[in-house]
Amino acid sequence: MLGIREVDVATEEESGGAAAGRLLPFLLIVTVFVGGATISTDIVAGEKERGTLETLYLTPVHRKQIALGKYLVVAIATIITGLLTLASMFVCYHFGLITEEGQGISVSPAGMLTAMGLILPLSFLVSAVLLGISAKARSLKEAQLWMTPVMFLAFVPGLLASSQDVRLGAFTALLPIAGVALAIRDGLLGSFVAPHLGLVAAGSVAWAMLGMRWVAGVLSQEDTILGLDPEPLLAPTPSGRLRAVLLGLA
């Protein structure tokens, strides 16, 4: 008579990394977005509503420098939020506060360092998106209204990282937010590839730079500073025709 005995050949760090990789990328995206949204909505849309943004632009400082200063404030806030989230999750996993059995699990230091390093490009990208939405909004409530669907869309890559079916490759590494989520998952599993991590970092920084250029352009417009109604999407103007062409290509 034959007996069947299950034997787990994975190490404690591999098992702990697999458990953390299913949850940590999604929680990082959520907390980074929430932490950045709180400041970004007030730093532009809130000042616009209070009428203090016009006073700020009367100072002898270039508008791009003002935009850069606001961007750095939001980026630092999101970085701190991400690091605190990562530290709290590490403590919870170590002492078994969020595991089903109530026992601590081991997460590899290399995986945690990888996640800490990837928080930087993720925060830069998220900060650009949130600040751009706040700059486009005419009031604090409108900024909050627009940020809600954007945050839900950003949660999708975090959910994809909870599955092992989506692999981190040369293409997925360049996707915004999704590449970072998949890289954090693979880093915790200890199965990351160094070139892919480089692509994730480079892609996120490139997306963040494009977002920052867009934010600087938006914050330099008079209608943004004065809180005027924006131009219609398909207005019969050169910029409106360009948006129509881009929309058709999309």
Short mmCIF file of C-alpha atoms in Angstrom, two decimals:
data_model
loop_
_atom_site.label_atom_id
_atom_site.label_comp_id
_atom_site.label_asym_id
_atom_site.label_seq_id
_atom_site.Cartn_x
_atom_site.Cartn_y
_atom_site.Cartn_z
CA MET A 1 0.00 0.00 0.00
CA LEU A 2 1.47 3.34 -1.05
CA GLY A 3 1.23 6.51 0.98
CA ILE A 4 1.35 10.05 -0.37
CA ARG A 5 3.25 12.68 1.55
CA GLU A 6 3.44 16.31 0.49
CA VAL A 7 6.85 17.93 0.82
CA ASP A 8 7.38 21.66 0.31
CA VAL A 9 10.77 22.08 -1.36
CA ALA A 10 10.64 25.89 -1.19
CA THR A 11 12.73 27.70 1.39
CA GLU A 12 11.17 29.91 4.07
CA GLU A 13 12.23 33.05 2.22
CA GLU A 14 10.70 31.77 -1.03
CA SER A 15 7.43 30.92 0.71
CA GLY A 16 7.40 34.26 2.52
CA GLY A 17 8.23 36.13 -0.68
CA ALA A 18 5.39 34.40 -2.51
CA ALA A 19 2.92 35.38 0.22
CA ALA A 20 4.14 38.97 0.34
CA GLY A 21 4.31 39.27 -3.45
CA ARG A 22 0.58 38.57 -3.78
CA LEU A 23 -0.40 41.48 -1.55
CA LEU A 24 2.43 43.99 -1.20
CA PRO A 25 2.48 45.48 -4.75
CA PHE A 26 -1.23 46.26 -4.61
CA LEU A 27 -1.01 47.82 -1.13
CA LEU A 28 1.98 49.93 -2.18
CA ILE A 29 0.11 51.32 -5.17
CA VAL A 30 -2.95 52.08 -3.04
CA THR A 31 -1.05 53.84 -0.26
CA VAL A 32 1.22 55.78 -2.61
CA PHE A 33 -1.78 57.08 -4.55
CA VAL A 34 -3.71 57.98 -1.39
CA GLY A 35 -0.71 59.68 0.22
CA GLY A 36 0.07 61.71 -2.90
CA ALA A 37 -3.55 62.59 -3.64
CA THR A 38 -4.03 64.23 -0.26
CA ILE A 39 -1.24 66.74 -0.90
CA SER A 40 -1.54 67.19 -4.67
CA THR A 41 -5.22 68.16 -4.51
CA ASP A 42 -4.51 70.96 -2.05
CA ILE A 43 -1.20 72.16 -3.46
CA VAL A 44 -2.68 73.30 -6.79
CA ALA A 45 -6.46 72.87 -6.94
CA GLY A 46 -6.82 73.99 -3.32
CA GLU A 47 -4.69 77.09 -3.87
CA LYS A 48 -6.60 77.83 -7.04
CA GLU A 49 -9.88 77.67 -5.13
CA ARG A 50 -8.53 79.89 -2.32
CA GLY A 51 -7.11 82.40 -4.82
CA THR A 52 -3.51 82.10 -3.57
CA LEU A 53 -2.10 80.55 -6.73
CA GLU A 54 -2.23 83.87 -8.60
CA THR A 55 -0.30 85.54 -5.75
CA LEU A 56 2.36 82.84 -5.94
CA TYR A 57 2.88 83.45 -9.65
CA LEU A 58 3.42 87.18 -9.02
CA THR A 59 6.74 86.40 -7.32
CA PRO A 60 9.92 86.79 -9.46
CA VAL A 61 10.29 83.03 -9.93
CA HIS A 62 10.01 81.15 -13.21
CA ARG A 63 6.81 79.18 -13.58
CA LYS A 64 8.66 75.95 -14.33
CA GLN A 65 10.55 76.29 -11.05
CA ILE A 66 7.25 76.67 -9.20
CA ALA A 67 5.93 73.57 -10.93
CA LEU A 68 9.12 71.67 -10.07
CA GLY A 69 8.86 72.70 -6.42
CA LYS A 70 5.27 71.50 -6.17
CA TYR A 71 6.20 68.26 -7.93
CA LEU A 72 9.05 67.57 -5.49
CA VAL A 73 6.76 68.13 -2.51
CA VAL A 74 4.26 65.57 -3.81
CA ALA A 75 7.04 63.14 -4.79
CA ILE A 76 8.66 63.29 -1.34
CA ALA A 77 5.29 62.69 0.31
CA THR A 78 4.61 59.63 -1.86
CA ILE A 79 8.11 58.23 -1.26
CA ILE A 80 7.73 58.56 2.51
CA THR A 81 4.28 56.96 2.33
CA GLY A 82 5.63 54.03 0.32
CA LEU A 83 8.61 53.45 2.63
CA LEU A 84 6.42 53.56 5.74
CA THR A 85 4.00 51.10 4.13
CA LEU A 86 6.84 48.75 3.24
CA ALA A 87 8.31 48.94 6.76
CA SER A 88 4.94 48.29 8.41
CA MET A 89 4.25 45.32 6.13
CA PHE A 90 7.67 43.85 6.89
CA VAL A 91 6.97 44.10 10.64
CA CYS A 92 3.51 42.56 10.22
CA TYR A 93 4.86 39.63 8.20
CA HIS A 94 7.77 39.10 10.60
CA PHE A 95 5.52 38.85 13.66
CA GLY A 96 2.67 37.06 11.86
CA LEU A 97 0.14 39.83 12.38
CA ILE A 98 -1.51 39.39 8.97
CA THR A 99 -0.91 35.71 8.24
CA GLU A 100 -3.64 33.09 8.47
CA GLU A 101 -1.76 30.88 10.93
CA GLY A 102 -0.60 33.81 13.05
CA GLN A 103 3.02 32.76 12.55
CA GLY A 104 5.76 35.01 11.24
CA ILE A 105 7.11 34.48 7.77
CA SER A 106 10.54 35.29 6.43
CA VAL A 107 11.03 37.77 3.60
CA SER A 108 14.45 37.98 1.95
CA PRO A 109 16.41 41.21 2.55
CA ALA A 110 17.21 41.37 -1.19
CA GLY A 111 13.50 41.35 -2.00
CA MET A 112 12.78 44.12 0.48
CA LEU A 113 15.66 46.23 -0.86
CA THR A 114 14.35 45.72 -4.38
CA ALA A 115 10.90 46.90 -3.31
CA MET A 116 12.41 49.93 -1.55
CA GLY A 117 14.37 50.88 -4.65
CA LEU A 118 11.34 50.56 -6.92
CA ILE A 119 9.30 52.86 -4.69
CA LEU A 120 11.29 55.82 -6.09
CA PRO A 121 10.31 55.48 -9.79
CA LEU A 122 6.76 54.54 -8.79
CA SER A 123 6.45 57.67 -6.65
CA PHE A 124 7.85 59.90 -9.39
CA LEU A 125 5.31 58.60 -11.88
CA VAL A 126 2.34 58.74 -9.51
CA SER A 127 3.25 62.27 -8.41
CA ALA A 128 3.26 63.52 -11.99
CA VAL A 129 -0.17 62.01 -12.67
CA LEU A 130 -1.74 63.34 -9.48
CA LEU A 131 -0.27 66.82 -9.85
CA GLY A 132 -1.41 67.02 -13.46
CA ILE A 133 -4.98 66.15 -12.46
CA SER A 134 -4.87 68.75 -9.69
CA ALA A 135 -3.60 71.37 -12.14
CA LYS A 136 -6.37 70.63 -14.64
CA ALA A 137 -9.11 70.77 -12.00
CA ARG A 138 -10.77 74.11 -11.27
CA SER A 139 -11.59 73.32 -7.64
CA LEU A 140 -10.72 70.93 -4.83
CA LYS A 141 -13.89 68.89 -5.28
CA GLU A 142 -13.30 68.54 -9.02
CA ALA A 143 -9.75 67.31 -8.41
CA GLN A 144 -11.02 64.70 -5.96
CA LEU A 145 -13.70 63.66 -8.44
CA TRP A 146 -11.16 63.06 -11.22
CA MET A 147 -8.64 61.29 -8.99
CA THR A 148 -11.06 58.57 -7.92
CA PRO A 149 -11.40 56.82 -11.34
CA VAL A 150 -7.67 57.28 -12.03
CA MET A 151 -6.83 55.56 -8.75
CA PHE A 152 -9.15 52.66 -9.57
CA LEU A 153 -7.46 52.26 -12.96
CA ALA A 154 -4.06 52.22 -11.27
CA PHE A 155 -5.21 49.42 -8.96
CA VAL A 156 -5.56 47.04 -11.93
CA PRO A 157 -1.77 46.53 -12.39
CA GLY A 158 -1.49 45.81 -8.68
CA LEU A 159 -4.13 43.11 -8.97
CA LEU A 160 -2.34 41.62 -11.98
CA ALA A 161 0.83 41.30 -9.91
CA SER A 162 -0.99 39.01 -7.47
CA SER A 163 -1.09 36.34 -10.17
CA GLN A 164 1.87 34.36 -11.47
CA ASP A 165 0.34 34.16 -14.95
CA VAL A 166 1.56 37.66 -15.91
CA ARG A 167 5.32 37.56 -16.42
CA LEU A 168 7.80 40.41 -16.21
CA GLY A 169 9.37 40.75 -19.63
CA ALA A 170 10.86 43.41 -21.86
CA PHE A 171 7.40 44.68 -22.82
CA THR A 172 5.64 44.55 -19.45
CA ALA A 173 8.67 46.16 -17.78
CA LEU A 174 8.04 49.35 -19.76
CA LEU A 175 4.35 49.58 -18.86
CA PRO A 176 3.58 52.37 -16.37
CA ILE A 177 2.87 51.15 -12.81
CA ALA A 178 2.39 47.55 -14.01
CA GLY A 179 6.12 47.09 -14.56
CA VAL A 180 6.91 48.27 -11.03
CA ALA A 181 4.23 46.03 -9.49
CA LEU A 182 5.50 42.96 -11.36
CA ALA A 183 9.12 43.77 -10.51
CA ILE A 184 8.31 44.08 -6.79
CA ARG A 185 6.52 40.72 -6.92
CA ASP A 186 9.46 39.01 -8.65
CA GLY A 187 11.93 40.72 -6.31
CA LEU A 188 10.15 39.31 -3.27
CA LEU A 189 10.11 35.89 -4.92
CA GLY A 190 13.83 36.16 -5.63
CA SER A 191 13.29 35.43 -9.34
CA PHE A 192 13.97 38.87 -10.79
CA VAL A 193 16.27 39.50 -13.76
CA ALA A 194 18.64 42.46 -13.47
CA PRO A 195 18.06 43.80 -17.03
CA HIS A 196 14.32 43.76 -16.45
CA LEU A 197 14.73 45.79 -13.26
CA GLY A 198 16.76 48.32 -15.22
CA LEU A 199 14.01 48.54 -17.84
CA VAL A 200 11.40 49.04 -15.12
CA ALA A 201 13.36 51.87 -13.51
CA ALA A 202 14.20 53.53 -16.83
CA GLY A 203 10.63 53.20 -18.13
CA SER A 204 9.11 54.64 -14.96
CA VAL A 205 11.53 57.57 -14.93
CA ALA A 206 10.79 58.25 -18.60
CA TRP A 207 7.03 58.20 -17.97
CA ALA A 208 7.54 60.48 -14.96
CA MET A 209 9.57 62.96 -17.03
CA LEU A 210 6.87 63.07 -19.68
CA GLY A 211 4.29 63.63 -16.97
CA MET A 212 6.39 66.38 -15.41
CA ARG A 213 6.75 68.16 -18.75
CA TRP A 214 2.98 68.00 -19.14
CA VAL A 215 2.45 69.35 -15.60
CA ALA A 216 4.91 72.20 -16.19
CA GLY A 217 3.05 73.12 -19.38
CA VAL A 218 -0.33 73.02 -17.66
CA LEU A 219 0.86 75.15 -14.73
CA SER A 220 2.25 77.73 -17.16
CA GLN A 221 -1.12 78.36 -18.79
CA GLU A 222 -3.09 81.43 -17.80
CA ASP A 223 -6.41 79.59 -17.65
CA THR A 224 -4.91 77.15 -15.16
CA ILE A 225 -3.59 79.91 -12.94
CA LEU A 226 -6.84 81.89 -13.04
CA GLY A 227 -9.08 78.81 -12.81
CA LEU A 228 -10.85 79.53 -16.10
CA ASP A 229 -12.90 76.99 -18.02
CA PRO A 230 -10.61 74.78 -20.13
CA GLU A 231 -10.80 74.62 -23.89
CA PRO A 232 -13.21 71.95 -25.22
CA LEU A 233 -11.57 68.66 -26.13
CA LEU A 234 -12.38 68.89 -29.85
CA ALA A 235 -12.36 72.68 -30.19
CA PRO A 236 -11.79 74.12 -33.72
CA THR A 237 -8.30 75.29 -32.79
CA PRO A 238 -4.82 73.94 -33.63
CA SER A 239 -4.56 72.23 -30.23
CA GLY A 240 -8.11 70.88 -30.54
CA ARG A 241 -7.38 69.43 -33.98
CA LEU A 242 -4.22 67.83 -32.62
CA ARG A 243 -6.18 66.20 -29.80
CA ALA A 244 -8.72 64.94 -32.35
CA VAL A 245 -5.94 63.33 -34.40
CA LEU A 246 -4.39 61.72 -31.30
CA LEU A 247 -7.79 60.48 -30.19
CA GLY A 248 -8.41 58.95 -33.61
CA LEU A 249 -5.01 57.22 -33.56
CA ALA A 250 -5.69 55.89 -30.05
#
